[in-house]
Amino acid sequence: MSSVRRTAPLRPGAPPVTGGRLPVPARRGLLYAAAAGITAALTAPDARAATPGRAPSATPWTTSWATAQTAPTADDPLAYAGLTDGLCTARLRLSAGGQVRLRYANAFGTAPVLVGPVTAEGRPVTFAGQRQEWLAAGASLTSDPVEGLRVQDGSLLTVETRLPGPTGPLSFHRNTHAWHTVDGVRTRSVLLLTGVETTGARGPVVAVLGDSIAEGSGTPDDADLRWPDQLARRLPGSAVANLGISGNRLLLDSDRFGPGAQARFDRDVLSLPGLRTVLVHLGVNDLHHVPVERDPSRMVAAYRQLALRARSAGLRVVGATIAPFEGWTRWTPEQDAVRRQVNEAVRTGRIFDAVADVDAVLRDPERPSRLLPAYDSGDGLHPGPAGHTAIAAAVEPRDLR
């Protein structure tokens, strides 16, 4: 491939970019704190009454599009091998409009990566006035506002990122349920780019901490029918950051599916500018991924910790119940019993400031352990497009203020 001409000198003393395997997260995020149990969950003091409102943000920026990163494995050859003089083209569906700036991260990297030149809708993107900048290992990198670029709510934004490399393994999001390209090869993955921030939010500013259902599994690629997308369209001017990761769990980390919600909350949620509300939509993978979680009190305790951390940051926190999944290959009646106990605690245990009752809107009234057939994508676990529409409708706008 042809080499890229650097339009600004590299920083003096910048370290060389080297390859190297990413470290597997060492911790296992199982919550060992003593859990009071489901009975205590149902009788705990009402934490919602004391929830403070977040002070008005000092920044006009909010996250209009986002994705959460994982480390590549050997089964992800593109991100695992890294790039040399690579060109990544991403087509991203925004929520709120306004001025634009970009955010990159290499959360699981072990060496700096040179980023740039970059364009957004064909316009040059700079970092402190420079066309290229180093992204430190484990860090994030935010661009300047893109000069002359303003976008409308719901716009499709094309971002082209040159990575001179060699980069080594790259932190990425495996499946955005939309098509992009790397060196002209189609891929559903996005490398390094984690956020598009805009200035035009005039409605709720929400982060969805979720798993494959929030990520968009069960919806067609490039259709923008993921339920967070549909929620953004229901609420014009809202900024909705989709932080769903397929396979992600509340309590445990995974080499392939990333750190669990406990471990990634600060990086993925609390780092977002201008955030007002976090919606927690996780738990089903704890029930059926090995090792299976059989103690509902552990999951309830994990929800409580997430709610506490959100409130400590001045955020409103909304919890979602876990949808039924009979018909999924690993479903058992015992798992469904745990699911029902967890859902009862979410509904009545005063854990969150509000509840989006996903279970209630998706379940089959004649057989509550399974999805309503009209909402099932066909695998018993992931809702289809109509199911995603129903989830978006289950979120009350007044709960997102």
Coordinates of C-alpha atoms in Angstrom, one line a residue:
M1 CA 0.0 0.0 0.0
S2 CA 1.1 3.6 -0.5
S3 CA 2.5 5.4 2.4
V4 CA 0.5 8.3 4.0
R5 CA 2.0 11.8 3.9
R6 CA 2.0 13.2 7.4
T7 CA 0.6 16.8 7.3
A8 CA 2.0 17.6 10.8
P9 CA 5.2 16.4 12.4
L10 CA 5.1 13.6 15.0
R11 CA 5.5 14.7 18.6
P12 CA 9.2 14.9 19.7
G13 CA 10.1 11.8 21.6
A14 CA 7.0 9.9 20.7
P15 CA 7.4 6.2 21.3
P16 CA 7.4 3.8 18.4
V17 CA 4.3 2.0 17.5
T18 CA 4.7 -1.7 18.1
G19 CA 2.6 -4.8 17.8
G20 CA 1.9 -7.1 20.7
R21 CA -0.9 -9.2 22.0
L22 CA -3.5 -7.5 24.2
P23 CA -3.7 -8.6 27.8
V24 CA -6.6 -10.7 28.7
P25 CA -8.5 -8.8 31.5
A26 CA -7.2 -10.5 34.7
R27 CA -10.0 -9.7 36.9
R28 CA -13.2 -11.6 37.0
G29 CA -15.9 -9.2 38.0
L30 CA -18.0 -11.5 40.1
L31 CA -19.5 -9.4 42.9
Y32 CA -18.4 -11.0 46.2
A33 CA -20.0 -8.4 48.4
A34 CA -22.6 -9.9 50.7
A35 CA -26.0 -9.8 49.1
A36 CA -29.1 -9.3 51.3
G37 CA -31.2 -11.6 49.2
I38 CA -34.4 -11.1 47.3
T39 CA -36.5 -10.5 50.4
A40 CA -34.3 -7.7 51.5
A41 CA -34.4 -6.3 48.0
L42 CA -38.1 -6.0 48.2
T43 CA -38.1 -4.2 51.5
A44 CA -35.1 -1.9 51.1
P45 CA -35.5 1.8 51.7
D46 CA -36.6 3.8 48.7
A47 CA -33.4 5.1 47.3
R48 CA -35.2 7.0 44.5
A49 CA -36.6 9.6 46.9
A50 CA -33.0 10.8 47.7
T51 CA -31.7 10.8 44.1
P52 CA -30.1 14.2 43.3
G53 CA -30.6 15.8 40.0
R54 CA -27.4 16.3 38.0
A55 CA -26.1 19.8 37.9
P56 CA -26.3 21.4 34.4
S57 CA -23.4 20.3 32.3
A58 CA -20.5 22.7 31.8
T59 CA -20.1 21.4 28.3
P60 CA -22.5 21.7 25.4
W61 CA -21.2 18.3 24.0
T62 CA -23.2 15.1 24.3
T63 CA -22.6 11.7 22.8
S64 CA -24.7 11.3 19.6
W65 CA -23.3 7.9 18.6
A66 CA -21.2 5.5 20.6
T67 CA -20.0 2.0 20.8
A68 CA -18.3 0.1 23.6
Q69 CA -14.9 -1.6 23.0
T70 CA -13.6 -5.1 23.7
A71 CA -10.2 -6.7 23.1
P72 CA -9.8 -8.7 19.9
T73 CA -9.1 -12.4 20.1
A74 CA -7.5 -14.7 17.6
D75 CA -10.9 -15.2 16.1
D76 CA -10.9 -11.5 15.1
P77 CA -8.1 -11.4 12.6
L78 CA -8.6 -7.9 11.3
A79 CA -8.4 -6.2 14.7
Y80 CA -6.0 -8.8 16.2
A81 CA -3.4 -8.4 13.5
G82 CA -3.7 -4.6 13.3
L83 CA -3.1 -2.4 10.4
T84 CA -0.2 -0.8 8.4
D85 CA -1.3 2.2 6.4
G86 CA -4.9 1.2 6.9
L87 CA -8.0 3.2 6.0
C88 CA -11.1 2.6 8.1
T89 CA -14.4 4.0 6.8
A90 CA -17.3 4.0 9.2
R91 CA -20.9 5.0 8.4
L92 CA -22.6 6.0 11.7
R93 CA -26.3 6.8 12.4
L94 CA -26.3 9.8 14.8
S95 CA -29.1 10.8 17.3
A96 CA -28.7 14.5 18.2
G97 CA -27.3 16.9 15.7
G98 CA -25.2 20.1 15.9
Q99 CA -21.5 20.6 15.7
V100 CA -19.3 17.5 15.5
R101 CA -16.2 16.2 17.2
L102 CA -14.9 12.6 17.3
R103 CA -13.6 10.4 20.1
Y104 CA -11.1 7.5 19.7
A105 CA -10.0 5.0 22.3
N106 CA -7.7 2.0 22.6
A107 CA -8.9 0.7 25.9
F108 CA -7.1 -2.6 25.7
G109 CA -4.0 -1.5 23.8
T110 CA -0.4 -1.9 25.0
A111 CA 1.3 0.6 22.8
P112 CA 0.5 4.1 21.3
V113 CA -1.3 4.2 17.9
L114 CA -0.9 7.1 15.5
V115 CA -4.3 8.3 14.3
G116 CA -4.8 10.4 11.2
P117 CA -5.3 12.0 8.8
V118 CA -9.1 11.8 9.5
T119 CA -12.1 13.2 7.7
A120 CA -15.8 13.5 8.7
E121 CA -18.1 14.0 5.7
G122 CA -15.0 14.8 3.7
R123 CA -13.9 17.6 6.0
P124 CA -10.5 17.5 7.7
V125 CA -10.5 16.5 11.4
T126 CA -7.8 17.9 13.7
F127 CA -6.5 17.2 17.2
A128 CA -5.3 20.4 18.8
G129 CA -4.9 21.8 15.3
Q130 CA -2.9 18.9 14.0
R131 CA -4.0 16.3 11.4
Q132 CA -2.3 13.4 13.3
E133 CA -2.1 12.6 16.9
W134 CA -0.9 9.7 19.1
L135 CA -3.6 7.7 20.9
A136 CA -1.9 6.4 24.1
A137 CA -2.4 2.8 25.2
G138 CA -5.5 2.5 27.3
A139 CA -6.5 6.1 26.7
S140 CA -8.9 8.1 24.7
L141 CA -8.4 10.9 22.1
T142 CA -10.9 13.7 21.4
S143 CA -10.8 15.8 18.2
D144 CA -11.4 19.5 17.8
P145 CA -14.8 20.5 16.5
V146 CA -14.9 19.7 12.8
E147 CA -14.7 23.1 11.1
G148 CA -17.7 24.0 8.9
L149 CA -19.6 20.8 9.7
R150 CA -23.1 20.8 11.3
V151 CA -25.4 17.8 11.1
Q152 CA -29.1 17.3 11.6
D153 CA -30.8 15.0 14.1
G154 CA -30.6 11.4 12.9
S155 CA -27.9 12.1 10.2
L156 CA -25.7 9.5 8.7
L157 CA -22.1 10.5 9.2
T158 CA -19.2 9.0 7.2
V159 CA -15.8 9.1 9.0
E160 CA -12.5 8.0 7.3
T161 CA -9.6 7.3 9.6
R162 CA -6.1 6.6 8.4
L163 CA -3.9 4.5 10.7
P164 CA -0.3 4.6 9.5
G165 CA 0.8 1.8 11.8
P166 CA 1.9 -0.8 12.3
T167 CA -0.7 -0.6 15.0
G168 CA -0.5 -3.9 16.7
P169 CA -3.9 -5.3 18.0
L170 CA -6.7 -2.7 18.0
S171 CA -9.5 -2.3 20.5
F172 CA -12.8 -2.5 18.7
H173 CA -16.5 -3.1 18.6
R174 CA -17.1 -6.5 16.9
N175 CA -20.6 -6.1 15.5
T176 CA -22.4 -2.7 15.1
H177 CA -25.1 -4.3 12.9
A178 CA -24.1 -1.9 10.2
W179 CA -21.6 -2.2 7.4
H180 CA -18.3 -0.3 7.2
T181 CA -15.0 -0.9 5.4
V182 CA -11.3 -1.4 6.3
D183 CA -9.0 -1.0 3.2
G184 CA -12.1 -1.6 1.1
V185 CA -13.1 -4.8 2.7
R186 CA -16.6 -4.8 4.2
T187 CA -16.9 -5.4 8.0
R188 CA -19.4 -4.8 10.7
S189 CA -16.6 -3.9 13.1
V190 CA -15.5 -0.4 14.1
L191 CA -11.8 0.0 15.1
L192 CA -10.7 2.6 17.7
L193 CA -13.6 5.0 17.0
T194 CA -15.9 5.1 20.0
G195 CA -17.9 8.2 19.9
V196 CA -19.3 11.1 17.9
E197 CA -20.1 14.0 20.1
T198 CA -22.5 16.9 19.1
T199 CA -23.8 20.1 20.5
G200 CA -27.5 20.0 19.5
A201 CA -29.1 17.8 22.1
R202 CA -32.3 19.4 23.4
G203 CA -33.9 16.3 24.8
P204 CA -32.9 13.5 27.1
V205 CA -29.2 12.5 27.1
V206 CA -29.0 8.8 27.7
A207 CA -26.5 6.0 27.8
V208 CA -27.7 2.4 27.3
L209 CA -25.5 -0.1 29.2
G210 CA -26.5 -3.3 27.5
D211 CA -25.8 -6.6 25.9
S212 CA -26.6 -8.0 22.4
I213 CA -30.3 -6.9 22.5
A214 CA -29.2 -3.2 22.9
E215 CA -26.4 -3.8 20.4
G216 CA -29.0 -4.7 17.8
S217 CA -29.1 -8.5 17.5
G218 CA -32.3 -9.6 15.8
T219 CA -32.5 -6.5 13.5
P220 CA -31.3 -6.3 9.9
D221 CA -27.9 -4.7 9.2
D222 CA -28.0 -1.0 8.2
A223 CA -31.7 -0.7 9.0
D224 CA -31.2 1.3 12.2
L225 CA -33.9 -0.6 14.0
R226 CA -32.0 -1.3 17.2
W227 CA -34.2 -0.2 20.0
P228 CA -31.8 2.6 21.2
D229 CA -32.1 4.0 17.6
Q230 CA -35.8 3.8 17.8
L231 CA -35.9 5.5 21.2
A232 CA -33.8 8.4 19.8
R233 CA -36.3 8.8 17.0
R234 CA -39.2 8.8 19.5
L235 CA -37.6 11.7 21.3
P236 CA -36.4 14.3 18.8
G237 CA -33.3 16.1 19.9
S238 CA -32.2 13.3 22.3
A239 CA -28.7 12.0 22.5
V240 CA -28.6 8.2 22.9
A241 CA -25.3 6.4 23.3
N242 CA -25.6 2.6 22.6
L243 CA -23.1 0.8 24.8
G244 CA -24.4 -2.7 24.1
I245 CA -21.9 -5.5 23.8
S246 CA -23.0 -9.0 22.6
G247 CA -22.5 -11.6 25.3
N248 CA -21.8 -9.0 28.0
R249 CA -22.7 -9.8 31.6
L250 CA -23.4 -8.1 34.9
L251 CA -21.1 -10.1 37.1
L252 CA -18.3 -11.8 35.1
D253 CA -15.7 -10.6 32.5
S254 CA -15.1 -12.6 29.3
D255 CA -12.1 -12.8 27.0
R256 CA -14.4 -12.5 24.0
F257 CA -17.4 -10.5 25.3
G258 CA -15.4 -7.9 27.3
P259 CA -15.4 -6.8 30.9
G260 CA -18.7 -7.1 32.7
A261 CA -20.9 -4.1 33.5
Q262 CA -19.3 -3.7 37.0
A263 CA -15.8 -3.4 35.4
R264 CA -16.6 -1.2 32.4
F265 CA -19.1 1.2 34.0
D266 CA -16.7 4.0 34.7
R267 CA -15.0 3.9 31.3
D268 CA -18.0 3.3 29.1
V269 CA -20.6 5.3 31.0
L270 CA -19.2 7.9 33.4
S271 CA -16.7 9.2 30.8
L272 CA -19.5 10.5 28.5
P273 CA -19.9 14.3 28.3
G274 CA -23.2 15.9 29.3
L275 CA -24.8 12.6 30.3
R276 CA -28.0 12.8 32.3
T277 CA -29.4 9.2 32.5
V278 CA -28.1 5.7 32.3
L279 CA -30.4 2.8 31.4
V280 CA -29.2 -0.6 32.5
H281 CA -30.4 -3.4 30.2
L282 CA -28.3 -6.5 31.2
G283 CA -28.6 -9.8 32.9
V284 CA -29.8 -12.5 30.5
N285 CA -26.3 -13.6 29.8
D286 CA -25.6 -14.2 33.4
L287 CA -28.4 -16.7 33.4
H288 CA -27.4 -18.9 30.5
H289 CA -23.6 -18.4 29.8
V290 CA -21.3 -20.8 31.6
P291 CA -20.7 -20.4 34.5
V292 CA -24.5 -19.9 35.0
E293 CA -25.6 -17.5 37.8
R294 CA -28.1 -19.3 40.0
D295 CA -28.3 -16.8 42.9
P296 CA -30.7 -14.0 42.1
S297 CA -29.4 -12.0 45.1
R298 CA -26.0 -11.6 43.4
M299 CA -27.6 -10.0 40.4
V300 CA -29.8 -7.7 42.5
A301 CA -26.7 -6.6 44.4
A302 CA -24.9 -5.9 41.1
Y303 CA -27.9 -3.7 40.0
R304 CA -27.7 -1.9 43.3
Q305 CA -24.0 -1.1 42.9
L306 CA -24.5 0.2 39.4
A307 CA -27.4 2.4 40.6
L308 CA -25.3 3.7 43.5
R309 CA -22.4 4.6 41.2
A310 CA -24.7 6.3 38.7
R311 CA -26.3 8.4 41.5
S312 CA -22.9 9.3 43.0
A313 CA -22.1 10.8 39.6
G314 CA -25.4 12.8 39.6
L315 CA -27.1 10.6 37.1
R316 CA -30.6 9.3 37.0
V317 CA -30.7 5.5 36.6
V318 CA -33.4 3.4 34.9
G319 CA -33.4 -0.4 35.1
A320 CA -34.9 -2.8 32.5
T321 CA -36.4 -6.2 33.4
I322 CA -35.0 -9.3 31.7
A323 CA -37.1 -10.6 28.8
P324 CA -38.1 -14.3 28.6
F325 CA -35.9 -16.6 26.4
E326 CA -37.5 -20.1 26.3
G327 CA -36.5 -21.5 23.0
W328 CA -32.9 -20.4 23.2
T329 CA -30.5 -23.3 23.0
R330 CA -29.3 -23.1 26.6
W331 CA -32.6 -22.2 28.3
T332 CA -33.8 -24.2 31.3
P333 CA -36.8 -23.8 33.7
E334 CA -34.4 -23.2 36.5
Q335 CA -32.9 -20.2 34.7
D336 CA -36.4 -18.8 34.1
A337 CA -37.1 -19.1 37.8
V338 CA -34.1 -17.0 38.6
R339 CA -35.1 -14.5 35.9
R340 CA -38.5 -14.1 37.4
Q341 CA -37.1 -13.5 40.9
V342 CA -34.7 -10.9 39.6
N343 CA -37.4 -9.1 37.7
E344 CA -39.7 -9.0 40.7
A345 CA -36.9 -7.3 42.7
V346 CA -36.3 -4.8 39.8
R347 CA -40.0 -4.0 39.7
T348 CA -40.6 -3.7 43.4
G349 CA -37.3 -3.5 45.2
R350 CA -36.8 0.3 44.7
I351 CA -33.3 -0.3 43.1
F352 CA -33.6 2.2 40.2
D353 CA -35.2 5.6 39.8
A354 CA -37.6 4.1 37.2
V355 CA -38.2 0.8 35.5
A356 CA -38.6 -0.1 31.8
D357 CA -40.5 -3.4 32.0
V358 CA -39.2 -5.1 28.9
D359 CA -40.3 -8.5 30.2
A360 CA -44.0 -7.3 30.4
V361 CA -44.1 -5.9 26.9
L362 CA -42.3 -8.8 25.2
R363 CA -43.6 -12.0 26.9
D364 CA -46.2 -14.2 25.5
P365 CA -49.3 -14.0 27.9
E366 CA -50.1 -17.6 27.2
R367 CA -46.6 -18.7 28.0
P368 CA -44.7 -16.0 30.0
S369 CA -41.4 -17.9 29.8
R370 CA -41.1 -17.1 26.1
L371 CA -41.2 -14.1 23.8
L372 CA -44.4 -13.3 22.0
P373 CA -44.0 -15.0 18.6
A374 CA -44.5 -11.7 16.8
Y375 CA -41.5 -10.2 18.7
D376 CA -39.2 -13.2 18.3
S377 CA -36.4 -13.0 15.8
G378 CA -36.5 -16.8 15.6
D379 CA -33.9 -17.9 18.2
G380 CA -36.0 -17.4 21.3
L381 CA -33.7 -14.9 22.9
H382 CA -33.3 -11.9 20.6
P383 CA -36.3 -9.8 19.6
G384 CA -36.9 -9.0 16.0
P385 CA -37.5 -5.5 14.7
A386 CA -41.1 -5.4 16.1
G387 CA -39.7 -6.5 19.5
H388 CA -37.1 -3.7 19.4
T389 CA -40.0 -1.2 18.6
A390 CA -41.8 -2.6 21.7
I391 CA -38.8 -2.1 23.9
A392 CA -38.3 1.5 22.8
A393 CA -42.0 2.1 23.5
A394 CA -41.6 0.7 27.0
V395 CA -39.2 3.4 28.0
E396 CA -41.1 6.4 29.4
P397 CA -39.7 9.7 28.2
R398 CA -40.5 11.3 31.6
D399 CA -38.1 8.7 33.2
L400 CA -35.2 10.0 31.2
R401 CA -35.1 13.6 32.4

